[in-house]
Short mmCIF file of C-alpha atoms in Angstrom, two decimals:
data_model
loop_
_atom_site.label_atom_id
_atom_site.label_comp_id
_atom_site.label_asym_id
_atom_site.label_seq_id
_atom_site.Cartn_x
_atom_site.Cartn_y
_atom_site.Cartn_z
CA MET A 1 -29.62 -2.44 -14.72
CA ILE A 2 -28.15 -3.65 -18.00
CA ASP A 3 -26.38 -6.89 -18.89
CA ILE A 4 -22.79 -6.15 -19.91
CA ASN A 5 -20.15 -8.75 -20.76
CA GLU A 6 -17.43 -9.15 -18.11
CA SER A 7 -14.69 -8.31 -20.63
CA VAL A 8 -16.48 -5.06 -21.45
CA MET A 9 -16.72 -4.28 -17.73
CA GLN A 10 -12.98 -4.90 -17.39
CA PHE A 11 -12.32 -2.55 -20.30
CA LEU A 12 -14.59 0.14 -18.82
CA LEU A 13 -12.84 -0.01 -15.44
CA ALA A 14 -9.43 0.22 -17.12
CA ILE A 15 -10.61 3.24 -19.11
CA VAL A 16 -11.97 4.89 -15.97
CA VAL A 17 -8.60 4.49 -14.23
CA VAL A 18 -6.21 5.19 -17.13
CA GLY A 19 -8.37 7.51 -19.28
CA PRO A 20 -7.70 10.68 -17.25
CA LEU A 21 -3.94 10.09 -17.53
CA LEU A 22 -4.20 9.88 -21.31
CA GLY A 23 -6.34 13.02 -21.25
CA ALA A 24 -3.73 14.80 -19.12
CA ALA A 25 -1.01 13.94 -21.64
CA ALA A 26 -3.23 15.18 -24.51
CA ALA A 27 -3.93 18.44 -22.64
CA LEU A 28 -0.23 19.28 -22.74
CA LEU A 29 -0.05 18.98 -26.54
CA PRO A 30 0.15 22.24 -28.55
CA ALA A 31 -3.58 21.91 -29.28
CA PRO A 32 -5.88 19.28 -27.70
CA PRO A 33 -6.93 16.95 -30.54
CA GLY A 34 -10.40 17.31 -32.01
CA LEU A 35 -11.43 20.40 -30.03
CA LYS A 36 -11.57 24.04 -31.00
CA GLY A 37 -12.41 27.18 -29.13
CA LYS A 38 -12.18 30.94 -29.41
CA SER A 39 -8.69 30.64 -27.94
CA PRO A 40 -6.20 27.89 -27.02
CA GLU A 41 -7.14 28.42 -23.36
CA GLN A 42 -10.82 27.78 -24.06
CA ALA A 43 -9.96 24.73 -26.16
CA VAL A 44 -7.95 23.08 -23.38
CA LEU A 45 -10.68 23.80 -20.81
CA ARG A 46 -13.20 22.24 -23.19
CA HIS A 47 -10.86 19.28 -23.46
CA GLY A 48 -11.00 18.90 -19.67
CA VAL A 49 -14.81 18.90 -19.70
CA THR A 50 -14.85 16.35 -22.53
CA VAL A 51 -12.43 13.92 -20.88
CA THR A 52 -14.01 14.09 -17.43
CA GLY A 53 -17.46 13.79 -19.03
CA ALA A 54 -16.36 10.66 -20.90
CA ILE A 55 -14.97 9.17 -17.68
CA LEU A 56 -18.24 9.96 -15.88
CA ILE A 57 -20.24 8.24 -18.64
CA ALA A 58 -17.94 5.19 -18.41
CA ALA A 59 -18.37 5.11 -14.61
CA ILE A 60 -22.17 5.32 -14.94
CA VAL A 61 -22.22 2.50 -17.52
CA LEU A 62 -19.99 0.51 -15.17
CA ALA A 63 -22.51 1.09 -12.37
CA LEU A 64 -25.41 0.10 -14.62
CA GLY A 65 -23.63 -3.10 -15.66
CA PHE A 66 -22.68 -3.94 -12.06
CA ASP A 67 -24.35 -7.10 -10.73
CA HIS A 68 -26.46 -5.55 -7.98
CA ASP A 69 -27.65 -8.99 -6.87
CA HIS A 70 -24.08 -9.85 -5.78
CA PRO A 71 -22.48 -6.57 -4.61
CA SER A 72 -20.06 -8.38 -2.31
CA LYS A 73 -18.40 -10.04 -5.31
CA MET A 74 -15.43 -8.33 -6.94
CA GLN A 75 -16.48 -7.45 -10.49
CA ALA A 76 -14.80 -6.09 -13.63
CA THR A 77 -11.59 -7.65 -12.34
CA THR A 78 -8.24 -7.52 -14.08
CA ASP A 79 -5.31 -9.45 -12.62
CA ILE A 80 -1.96 -9.23 -14.45
CA SER A 81 1.49 -9.92 -13.06
CA TRP A 82 3.55 -6.71 -12.93
CA ILE A 83 6.62 -7.29 -10.71
CA PRO A 84 6.94 -11.07 -10.26
CA ALA A 85 9.89 -10.84 -7.85
CA LEU A 86 7.73 -8.96 -5.35
CA ASP A 87 4.47 -10.66 -6.37
CA VAL A 88 3.04 -7.24 -7.26
CA ARG A 89 0.13 -7.47 -9.67
CA ILE A 90 -1.98 -5.02 -11.64
CA HIS A 91 -5.14 -6.12 -9.90
CA LEU A 92 -8.29 -4.04 -10.43
CA GLY A 93 -11.87 -4.64 -9.37
CA ILE A 94 -14.94 -3.05 -7.80
CA ASP A 95 -17.57 -4.15 -5.32
CA GLY A 96 -20.42 -2.46 -3.45
CA ILE A 97 -17.96 -0.57 -1.24
CA SER A 98 -15.80 0.97 -3.96
CA LEU A 99 -18.40 1.53 -6.72
CA PRO A 100 -20.20 4.51 -5.06
CA LEU A 101 -16.87 6.23 -4.37
CA LEU A 102 -15.77 5.64 -7.96
CA VAL A 103 -18.93 7.27 -9.35
CA LEU A 104 -18.74 10.13 -6.81
CA THR A 105 -15.15 10.89 -7.88
CA ALA A 106 -16.04 10.88 -11.58
CA LEU A 107 -19.07 13.12 -10.94
CA LEU A 108 -17.30 15.73 -8.79
CA THR A 109 -14.33 15.94 -11.15
CA PHE A 110 -16.63 16.49 -14.13
CA LEU A 111 -18.58 19.19 -12.27
CA CYS A 112 -15.30 20.89 -11.31
CA ALA A 113 -14.11 20.81 -14.94
CA LEU A 114 -17.46 22.21 -16.10
CA TYR A 115 -17.35 24.97 -13.49
CA SER A 116 -13.74 25.83 -14.40
CA TYR A 117 -14.64 26.10 -18.09
CA PHE A 118 -16.80 29.12 -17.25
CA LYS A 119 -14.92 30.32 -14.14
CA MET A 120 -11.25 29.46 -14.48
CA PRO A 121 -9.34 30.31 -11.28
CA ALA A 122 -6.73 33.02 -11.62
CA GLY A 123 -3.28 31.60 -12.16
CA PRO A 124 -0.90 30.15 -14.75
CA THR A 125 -1.85 28.53 -18.03
CA PRO A 126 -5.05 26.43 -18.21
CA LYS A 127 -3.02 23.65 -19.85
CA ALA A 128 -1.29 22.84 -16.60
CA PHE A 129 -4.51 23.27 -14.63
CA VAL A 130 -6.44 20.77 -16.77
CA ALA A 131 -3.55 18.29 -16.81
CA LEU A 132 -3.21 18.41 -13.02
CA LEU A 133 -6.97 18.02 -12.57
CA LEU A 134 -6.96 14.90 -14.74
CA VAL A 135 -3.91 13.37 -13.01
CA LEU A 136 -5.67 14.00 -9.69
CA GLU A 137 -8.78 12.23 -10.97
CA SER A 138 -6.79 9.24 -12.21
CA GLY A 139 -5.00 8.79 -8.88
CA THR A 140 -8.20 9.02 -6.89
CA LEU A 141 -10.10 6.60 -9.13
CA ALA A 142 -7.18 4.18 -9.01
CA THR A 143 -7.18 4.28 -5.21
CA PHE A 144 -10.76 2.98 -5.18
CA ALA A 145 -10.18 0.38 -7.91
CA VAL A 146 -6.80 -1.27 -7.21
CA LEU A 147 -6.58 -4.50 -5.20
CA ASP A 148 -2.84 -4.66 -4.52
CA LEU A 149 -1.30 -3.00 -1.47
CA LEU A 150 1.65 -1.47 -3.31
CA LEU A 151 -0.55 -0.23 -6.16
CA PHE A 152 -2.86 1.24 -3.53
CA PHE A 153 0.09 3.12 -2.05
CA LEU A 154 1.19 4.43 -5.45
CA ALA A 155 -2.32 5.62 -6.28
CA PHE A 156 -2.68 7.08 -2.77
CA GLU A 157 0.48 9.13 -3.30
CA MET A 158 -0.28 10.03 -6.91
CA VAL A 159 -2.84 12.65 -5.87
CA LEU A 160 -0.47 14.63 -3.64
CA ILE A 161 1.58 16.41 -6.31
CA PRO A 162 -1.35 17.67 -8.44
CA MET A 163 -3.21 18.88 -5.34
CA TYR A 164 -0.05 20.61 -4.11
CA PHE A 165 0.28 22.55 -7.37
CA LEU A 166 -3.45 23.34 -7.56
CA ILE A 167 -3.17 25.00 -4.15
CA ALA A 168 0.27 26.58 -4.66
CA ARG A 169 -0.31 27.99 -8.16
CA TRP A 170 -4.07 28.70 -8.34
CA GLY A 171 -4.85 29.30 -4.66
CA GLY A 172 -5.49 32.47 -2.69
CA GLU A 173 -3.61 34.19 0.10
CA GLN A 174 -0.89 32.20 1.91
CA ARG A 175 -1.24 29.46 -0.69
CA THR A 176 2.45 28.53 -0.63
CA GLN A 177 2.52 27.88 3.12
CA ALA A 178 -0.77 25.95 2.94
CA ALA A 179 0.49 23.81 0.05
CA TRP A 180 3.73 22.99 1.84
CA ARG A 181 1.90 22.06 5.02
CA PHE A 182 -0.43 19.81 3.02
CA ILE A 183 2.38 17.99 1.24
CA LEU A 184 4.61 17.60 4.31
CA TYR A 185 1.86 16.24 6.57
CA THR A 186 0.58 13.76 4.00
CA LEU A 187 4.04 12.62 2.86
CA LEU A 188 5.24 11.99 6.41
CA GLY A 189 2.09 10.00 7.13
CA SER A 190 2.55 8.06 3.92
CA VAL A 191 6.13 7.03 4.80
CA VAL A 192 4.88 5.40 7.98
CA MET A 193 1.97 3.82 6.09
CA LEU A 194 4.33 2.28 3.52
CA LEU A 195 6.26 0.53 6.29
CA GLY A 196 3.03 -1.00 7.57
CA LEU A 197 1.97 -2.14 4.09
CA LEU A 198 5.38 -3.74 3.49
CA LEU A 199 5.18 -5.49 6.87
CA ILE A 200 1.83 -7.05 5.98
CA GLY A 201 2.94 -8.07 2.50
CA ILE A 202 6.21 -9.64 3.67
CA LYS A 203 4.73 -11.49 6.64
CA ALA A 204 1.65 -12.72 4.74
CA GLY A 205 3.59 -13.55 1.58
CA THR A 206 1.33 -11.52 -0.70
CA PHE A 207 0.27 -7.96 -1.39
CA ASP A 208 -3.04 -9.03 -2.93
CA MET A 209 -5.83 -7.30 -1.00
CA VAL A 210 -8.46 -9.91 -1.89
CA ALA A 211 -6.27 -12.80 -0.72
CA LEU A 212 -5.36 -10.90 2.45
CA ALA A 213 -9.00 -10.10 3.20
CA THR A 214 -10.01 -13.72 2.66
CA ASP A 215 -7.21 -14.85 4.99
CA ASN A 216 -8.66 -12.39 7.55
CA GLY A 217 -5.41 -12.01 9.46
CA ARG A 218 -4.88 -15.72 10.12
CA SER A 219 -1.37 -15.65 8.64
CA LEU A 220 -0.38 -12.61 10.74
CA THR A 221 0.43 -12.75 14.44
CA THR A 222 -1.38 -10.34 16.74
CA SER A 223 1.81 -8.32 17.35
CA VAL A 224 2.38 -7.93 13.59
CA GLN A 225 -1.24 -6.83 13.17
CA VAL A 226 -0.93 -4.27 15.97
CA ILE A 227 2.24 -2.75 14.49
CA ALA A 228 0.75 -2.73 10.97
CA VAL A 229 -2.51 -1.13 12.09
CA LEU A 230 -0.63 1.57 13.98
CA ALA A 231 1.65 2.39 11.02
CA ILE A 232 -0.99 2.23 8.29
CA GLY A 233 -3.59 3.91 10.49
CA ILE A 234 -1.37 6.97 11.01
CA GLY A 235 -1.03 7.48 7.27
CA LEU A 236 -4.75 7.01 6.69
CA ALA A 237 -5.66 9.23 9.65
CA VAL A 238 -3.62 12.13 8.26
CA LYS A 239 -5.49 11.95 4.94
CA THR A 240 -8.93 11.54 6.62
CA PRO A 241 -8.11 13.85 8.60
CA MET A 242 -8.46 12.67 12.19
CA TRP A 243 -7.90 14.95 15.17
CA PRO A 244 -5.13 15.82 16.10
CA LEU A 245 -3.57 15.17 12.67
CA HIS A 246 -5.96 17.59 10.96
CA SER A 247 -4.12 20.90 11.22
CA TRP A 248 -3.13 20.95 7.52
CA LEU A 249 -6.78 20.87 6.40
CA PRO A 250 -8.16 24.35 7.31
CA ASP A 251 -5.17 26.14 5.72
CA ALA A 252 -5.36 23.97 2.59
CA HIS A 253 -9.07 24.61 2.14
CA THR A 254 -8.80 28.33 2.84
CA ALA A 255 -6.02 28.79 0.29
CA ALA A 256 -7.24 26.36 -2.39
CA PRO A 257 -9.24 27.49 -5.43
CA THR A 258 -12.92 26.56 -5.39
CA VAL A 259 -12.54 23.36 -7.40
CA GLY A 260 -9.52 22.37 -5.30
CA SER A 261 -11.60 22.65 -2.13
CA VAL A 262 -14.46 20.68 -3.71
CA LEU A 263 -12.17 17.79 -4.69
CA LEU A 264 -10.17 17.89 -1.47
CA ALA A 265 -13.27 17.63 0.71
CA GLY A 266 -15.45 15.60 -1.63
CA VAL A 267 -12.95 12.97 -2.74
CA LEU A 268 -9.46 13.07 -1.23
CA LEU A 269 -10.59 12.81 2.40
CA LYS A 270 -12.51 9.63 1.47
CA MET A 271 -9.28 7.88 0.48
CA GLY A 272 -8.23 7.67 4.12
CA THR A 273 -11.49 6.25 5.47
CA TYR A 274 -11.71 3.88 2.49
CA GLY A 275 -8.30 2.49 3.47
CA PHE A 276 -9.55 1.78 6.99
CA VAL A 277 -12.46 -0.25 5.60
CA ARG A 278 -10.73 -1.94 2.66
CA ILE A 279 -7.40 -2.78 4.31
CA LEU A 280 -7.31 -2.63 8.10
CA LEU A 281 -10.72 -4.08 9.01
CA PRO A 282 -10.42 -7.31 6.98
CA VAL A 283 -6.65 -7.76 6.80
CA ALA A 284 -5.70 -7.10 10.44
CA PRO A 285 -8.90 -7.51 12.50
CA ASP A 286 -7.16 -8.38 15.78
CA GLY A 287 -4.84 -5.41 15.55
CA PHE A 288 -7.72 -3.12 14.58
CA ARG A 289 -9.75 -4.37 17.55
CA THR A 290 -6.91 -3.32 19.86
CA PHE A 291 -7.02 0.27 18.56
CA ALA A 292 -10.78 0.56 17.92
CA PRO A 293 -11.62 2.26 21.27
CA TYR A 294 -8.80 4.77 20.77
CA LEU A 295 -9.91 5.45 17.21
CA ALA A 296 -13.45 6.07 18.46
CA ALA A 297 -12.15 8.38 21.19
CA PHE A 298 -10.14 10.45 18.72
CA ALA A 299 -13.18 10.49 16.43
CA VAL A 300 -15.56 11.98 18.99
CA VAL A 301 -12.93 14.48 20.15
CA GLY A 302 -12.71 15.53 16.49
CA ILE A 303 -16.49 15.89 16.32
CA ILE A 304 -16.58 18.20 19.34
CA TYR A 305 -13.40 20.05 18.43
CA GLY A 306 -14.56 20.70 14.86
CA SER A 307 -17.96 21.90 16.04
CA LEU A 308 -16.52 24.23 18.70
CA ALA A 309 -14.05 25.67 16.19
CA CYS A 310 -16.93 26.32 13.80
CA LEU A 311 -18.98 27.94 16.57
CA ALA A 312 -16.06 30.24 17.39
CA LEU A 313 -15.78 31.24 13.72
CA ALA A 314 -19.54 31.66 13.28
CA LYS A 315 -20.40 33.83 16.27
CA GLN A 316 -21.15 37.51 15.81
CA GLY A 317 -18.09 39.73 15.96
CA ALA A 318 -15.62 36.89 15.40
CA LYS A 319 -13.07 37.14 12.59
CA GLY A 320 -14.63 34.14 10.88
CA ASP A 321 -13.89 32.84 7.40
CA LEU A 322 -16.76 30.83 5.89
CA LYS A 323 -14.41 28.63 3.87
CA ARG A 324 -12.35 27.86 6.95
CA LEU A 325 -15.54 27.13 8.89
CA ILE A 326 -16.64 24.51 6.36
CA ALA A 327 -13.14 23.01 6.49
CA TYR A 328 -13.40 22.60 10.26
CA SER A 329 -16.86 21.13 9.83
CA SER A 330 -15.24 18.38 7.74
CA VAL A 331 -13.14 17.40 10.76
CA GLY A 332 -16.38 16.84 12.67
CA HIS A 333 -18.19 15.02 9.88
CA MET A 334 -15.27 12.71 9.21
CA GLY A 335 -15.25 12.02 12.95
CA PHE A 336 -18.65 10.34 12.51
CA VAL A 337 -17.18 8.25 9.69
CA LEU A 338 -14.30 7.10 11.91
CA LEU A 339 -16.68 6.40 14.81
CA GLY A 340 -18.77 4.14 12.58
CA ILE A 341 -15.69 2.26 11.39
CA ALA A 342 -14.40 1.89 14.97
CA THR A 343 -17.56 0.03 16.04
CA MET A 344 -16.55 -2.90 13.78
CA THR A 345 -20.23 -3.64 13.15
CA PRO A 346 -22.14 -3.77 9.85
CA THR A 347 -24.39 -0.95 11.06
CA GLY A 348 -21.51 1.34 11.94
CA VAL A 349 -19.40 0.60 8.87
CA ASN A 350 -22.40 1.02 6.54
CA GLY A 351 -23.09 4.33 8.27
CA ALA A 352 -19.48 5.37 7.71
CA LEU A 353 -19.65 4.54 4.00
CA PHE A 354 -22.97 6.36 3.65
CA ALA A 355 -21.59 9.40 5.51
CA ASN A 356 -18.60 9.39 3.15
CA ILE A 357 -20.85 9.79 0.11
CA ALA A 358 -23.14 12.29 1.83
CA HIS A 359 -20.20 14.44 2.93
CA GLY A 360 -18.80 14.43 -0.60
CA LEU A 361 -22.09 15.66 -2.06
CA ILE A 362 -22.99 18.21 0.61
CA THR A 363 -19.57 19.68 1.35
CA GLY A 364 -18.78 19.77 -2.36
CA LEU A 365 -21.93 21.86 -2.83
CA LEU A 366 -21.04 24.15 0.09
CA PHE A 367 -17.56 24.87 -1.27
CA PHE A 368 -19.05 25.64 -4.68
CA LEU A 369 -21.44 28.10 -3.00
CA VAL A 370 -18.69 29.75 -0.95
CA GLY A 371 -16.65 30.13 -4.13
CA ALA A 372 -19.61 31.81 -5.80
CA LEU A 373 -20.00 34.21 -2.87
CA LYS A 374 -16.30 35.07 -3.06
CA ASP A 375 -16.61 35.76 -6.80
CA ARG A 376 -19.45 38.20 -6.08
CA THR A 377 -18.15 39.92 -2.95
CA GLY A 378 -14.38 39.38 -3.16
CA SER A 379 -14.21 37.74 0.28
CA THR A 380 -15.21 34.71 2.34
CA ASP A 381 -14.97 36.62 5.63
CA LEU A 382 -18.32 36.37 7.41
CA ASP A 383 -18.36 40.02 8.47
CA THR A 384 -17.55 41.13 4.92
CA LEU A 385 -20.17 38.78 3.47
CA ALA A 386 -22.77 40.10 5.88
CA LYS A 387 -21.86 43.66 4.92
CA GLU A 388 -21.81 43.03 1.17
CA THR A 389 -25.11 41.15 1.23
CA GLY A 390 -26.65 43.32 3.91
CA ALA A 391 -27.04 40.01 5.77
CA ALA A 392 -29.95 39.53 3.36
CA LEU A 393 -28.85 36.98 0.81
CA TYR A 394 -32.41 35.64 0.61
CA GLY A 395 -33.61 39.00 -0.64
CA LYS A 396 -30.63 39.97 -2.83
CA ALA A 397 -30.00 36.59 -4.47
CA PRO A 398 -32.82 34.27 -3.41
CA ARG A 399 -31.69 31.19 -5.30
CA LEU A 400 -28.13 31.51 -4.02
CA GLY A 401 -29.41 32.10 -0.48
CA GLY A 402 -31.79 29.17 -0.74
CA LEU A 403 -29.01 26.85 -1.90
CA LEU A 404 -26.75 27.98 0.95
CA ALA A 405 -29.52 27.26 3.45
CA PHE A 406 -30.18 23.90 1.79
CA GLY A 407 -26.49 22.97 2.07
CA ALA A 408 -26.46 24.03 5.72
CA VAL A 409 -29.50 21.98 6.75
CA ALA A 410 -28.21 19.00 4.75
CA SER A 411 -24.86 19.28 6.52
CA LEU A 412 -26.45 19.40 9.97
CA GLY A 413 -28.20 16.08 9.24
CA LEU A 414 -31.83 17.07 8.62
CA PRO A 415 -33.96 13.90 8.21
CA GLY A 416 -34.87 13.31 4.59
CA LEU A 417 -31.48 14.46 3.31
CA ALA A 418 -28.30 12.43 2.79
CA GLY A 419 -26.45 13.79 5.84
CA PHE A 420 -28.93 12.21 8.25
CA TRP A 421 -28.44 8.52 7.55
CA GLY A 422 -24.68 8.21 7.84
CA GLU A 423 -24.43 9.97 11.19
CA MET A 424 -27.47 8.17 12.60
CA LEU A 425 -26.14 4.73 11.60
CA ALA A 426 -22.70 5.55 13.02
CA LEU A 427 -24.33 6.43 16.35
CA PHE A 428 -26.46 3.27 16.23
CA GLY A 429 -23.31 1.25 15.62
CA ALA A 430 -21.74 2.84 18.72
CA PHE A 431 -24.86 1.95 20.71
CA ARG A 432 -24.12 -1.74 20.13
CA PRO A 433 -20.47 -2.20 19.05
CA ALA A 434 -18.77 -5.49 18.22
CA ASP A 435 -19.02 -8.07 21.00
CA ASP A 436 -15.43 -7.84 22.18
CA LEU A 437 -15.45 -4.03 22.43
CA SER A 438 -16.40 -2.17 25.60
CA ARG A 439 -20.06 -1.21 25.32
CA PRO A 440 -19.96 1.38 28.17
CA ALA A 441 -17.10 3.16 26.43
CA PHE A 442 -18.91 3.21 23.10
CA LEU A 443 -22.14 4.38 24.74
CA THR A 444 -20.12 7.31 26.06
CA PHE A 445 -18.74 7.94 22.58
CA MET A 446 -22.28 7.79 21.18
CA ALA A 447 -23.51 10.41 23.67
CA ILE A 448 -20.59 12.72 22.87
CA GLY A 449 -21.19 12.29 19.13
CA ALA A 450 -24.90 13.07 19.54
CA PHE A 451 -23.98 16.26 21.42
CA GLY A 452 -21.67 17.14 18.54
CA SER A 453 -24.66 16.91 16.21
CA LEU A 454 -26.42 19.58 18.25
CA LEU A 455 -23.36 21.84 18.04
CA THR A 456 -23.30 21.30 14.29
CA ALA A 457 -26.87 22.52 14.01
CA ALA A 458 -26.04 25.55 16.15
CA TYR A 459 -23.12 26.89 14.09
CA LEU A 460 -24.74 26.24 10.71
CA LEU A 461 -27.93 28.01 11.71
CA ILE A 462 -25.86 30.96 12.98
CA VAL A 463 -24.15 31.16 9.58
CA VAL A 464 -27.49 31.16 7.76
CA ARG A 465 -28.84 33.86 10.07
CA ARG A 466 -25.76 36.06 9.67
CA VAL A 467 -25.59 35.86 5.87
CA CYS A 468 -29.12 35.21 4.66
CA MET A 469 -31.85 36.39 6.99
CA GLY A 470 -31.45 40.14 7.36
CA ALA A 471 -33.85 42.78 6.05
CA VAL A 472 -33.17 43.78 2.44
CA PRO A 473 -31.65 47.32 2.45
CA ASP A 474 -33.22 50.01 0.28
CA LYS A 475 -29.84 50.86 -1.17
CA GLY A 476 -26.68 48.89 -1.74
CA PRO A 477 -24.77 46.98 -4.37
CA LYS A 478 -26.61 44.46 -6.47
CA LEU A 479 -25.70 40.81 -6.15
CA ALA A 480 -25.91 38.41 -9.09
CA ASP A 481 -28.01 35.34 -8.48
CA VAL A 482 -27.17 31.82 -9.68
CA HIS A 483 -25.73 31.76 -13.20
CA THR A 484 -26.66 29.07 -15.72
CA TYR A 485 -23.30 27.29 -15.51
CA GLU A 486 -23.50 27.32 -11.70
CA PHE A 487 -26.97 25.84 -11.88
CA ALA A 488 -25.65 23.08 -14.15
CA ALA A 489 -22.72 22.30 -11.83
CA TRP A 490 -24.72 22.33 -8.59
CA THR A 491 -28.03 20.70 -9.53
CA PRO A 492 -26.69 17.10 -9.57
CA LEU A 493 -25.38 17.54 -6.03
CA VAL A 494 -28.72 18.87 -4.79
CA VAL A 495 -30.69 16.11 -6.52
CA LEU A 496 -28.43 13.33 -5.23
CA THR A 497 -28.49 14.76 -1.68
CA VAL A 498 -32.28 14.58 -1.70
CA ALA A 499 -32.39 11.19 -3.45
CA ALA A 500 -29.93 9.59 -1.03
CA GLY A 501 -31.88 11.01 1.91
CA LEU A 502 -35.25 9.72 0.67
CA TRP A 503 -34.05 6.38 -0.74
CA PRO A 504 -31.06 5.30 1.41
CA LYS A 505 -31.60 1.68 0.38
CA ALA A 506 -30.17 2.47 -3.06
CA LEU A 507 -26.76 2.98 -1.45
CA LEU A 508 -27.07 0.68 1.55
CA GLY A 509 -28.19 -2.14 -0.72
CA LEU A 510 -24.79 -1.90 -2.40
CA THR A 511 -22.61 -1.53 0.67
CA ASP A 512 -24.29 -3.82 3.21
CA PRO A 513 -23.64 -7.24 1.58
CA ALA A 514 -20.02 -6.25 0.88
CA VAL A 515 -19.55 -5.01 4.45
CA GLN A 516 -21.15 -8.13 5.92
CA GLN A 517 -18.75 -10.34 3.98
CA LEU A 518 -15.76 -8.11 4.72
CA LEU A 519 -16.35 -8.32 8.47
CA ALA A 520 -17.10 -12.04 8.29
CA GLY A 521 -13.78 -12.86 6.71
CA GLY A 522 -12.96 -11.30 3.40
CA THR A 523 -14.25 -10.74 -0.10
CA ARG A 524 -14.27 -13.05 -3.09
#
């Protein structure tokens, strides 16, 4: 780690949050400043790579300058009065909970910009595409960095419009319906969430998330906490997505362009679970405790439901879409995240945060791979893929087949890879939940979740067998293996999936002290 002055850290965090917005404005200029290409379209795509690359570098320097000896302390903080009448402040800061999500967002957005530079999705002008991508990045980064409830809501909503247009204008079949379903579900959930946030701010006399977490619900009556948790939880659950509020997700993923699916699964879903940890657990603990068993029940139903839906799509003869299958798998994986949070224990919450990062890396990789298969075969239908590849992806494109198998075994939670630790810790948290939660109920939830893990392994192995493991035909169309730009975009995800699986302490060492303090009564 490196020693960086606090004022420099503040500047870096401000650049990380605001920089993409400035880049989006520059992308809409007649010619992005300082960059040239063979065409204006290439120049603006290069601009997107440059801006997202600069934001990634700033995020990495921020992580290197972070005081890893005190990860529970808010660092790089900025606190400026914005709307005095409402006591709304421009309050930014990061701790061990938000820093990994900040870096993950910057990394995935850069990889998406790099991938799009070589493989721009079909649609309108790249200017709009790059600008929307950068606005999306800014909103997501702000969500993980702001420490004011109303700013959190604004950042939370800021991502909806760019994602809507990315799906509606650059998506595939039925993109308009999928985009409308996405925006309507999330906006309706957000309206309810805003009411809950306002209730907390008015009753507690402040919207400052640090002050509210330190107060730990003492200034809020139990009835106020229950109402607030219900209202805010609905909005967060839609974004997560939690069963049965998930139905927008498969359509959105199926219709979205490759980079849209990567960012939707890898980053946007994490905003909901982050809100549970950052806001509801410390700010309204009594209200959260009331709903924790129900949250856990919905979580394990989502695990089983997602796995059974994937099995139905994966089985031989079914009209299964691989992109839709991975979307349904996200419902199951995010179920483990919600189960860990519902335990209200350091073990479970740490598992949830680890599973968040692992899901972002692994599912991001899988959507990249599915996009590559669609580029080569023209379809994500499993029967069509099996026909086009001769069910022999290993033989026709060994590196592509190997990466697909790697993503599958990482997703099913193979020990030694990132997917293992989050799900295991979530189940361990359910084995011994918080003292005032029903242990028999959570033992039941743990058993159901463990069964869901077996179903996950079943459908992913079926997919690998159907697409990869057939005999190589003597004749048939050739299939291009991994291109150089694909290798560049995917390698960081593979490396980090292995690194997080082999050295989980690198991530848990950041999150655990912050989680311990959050559950004990706030953050400083």
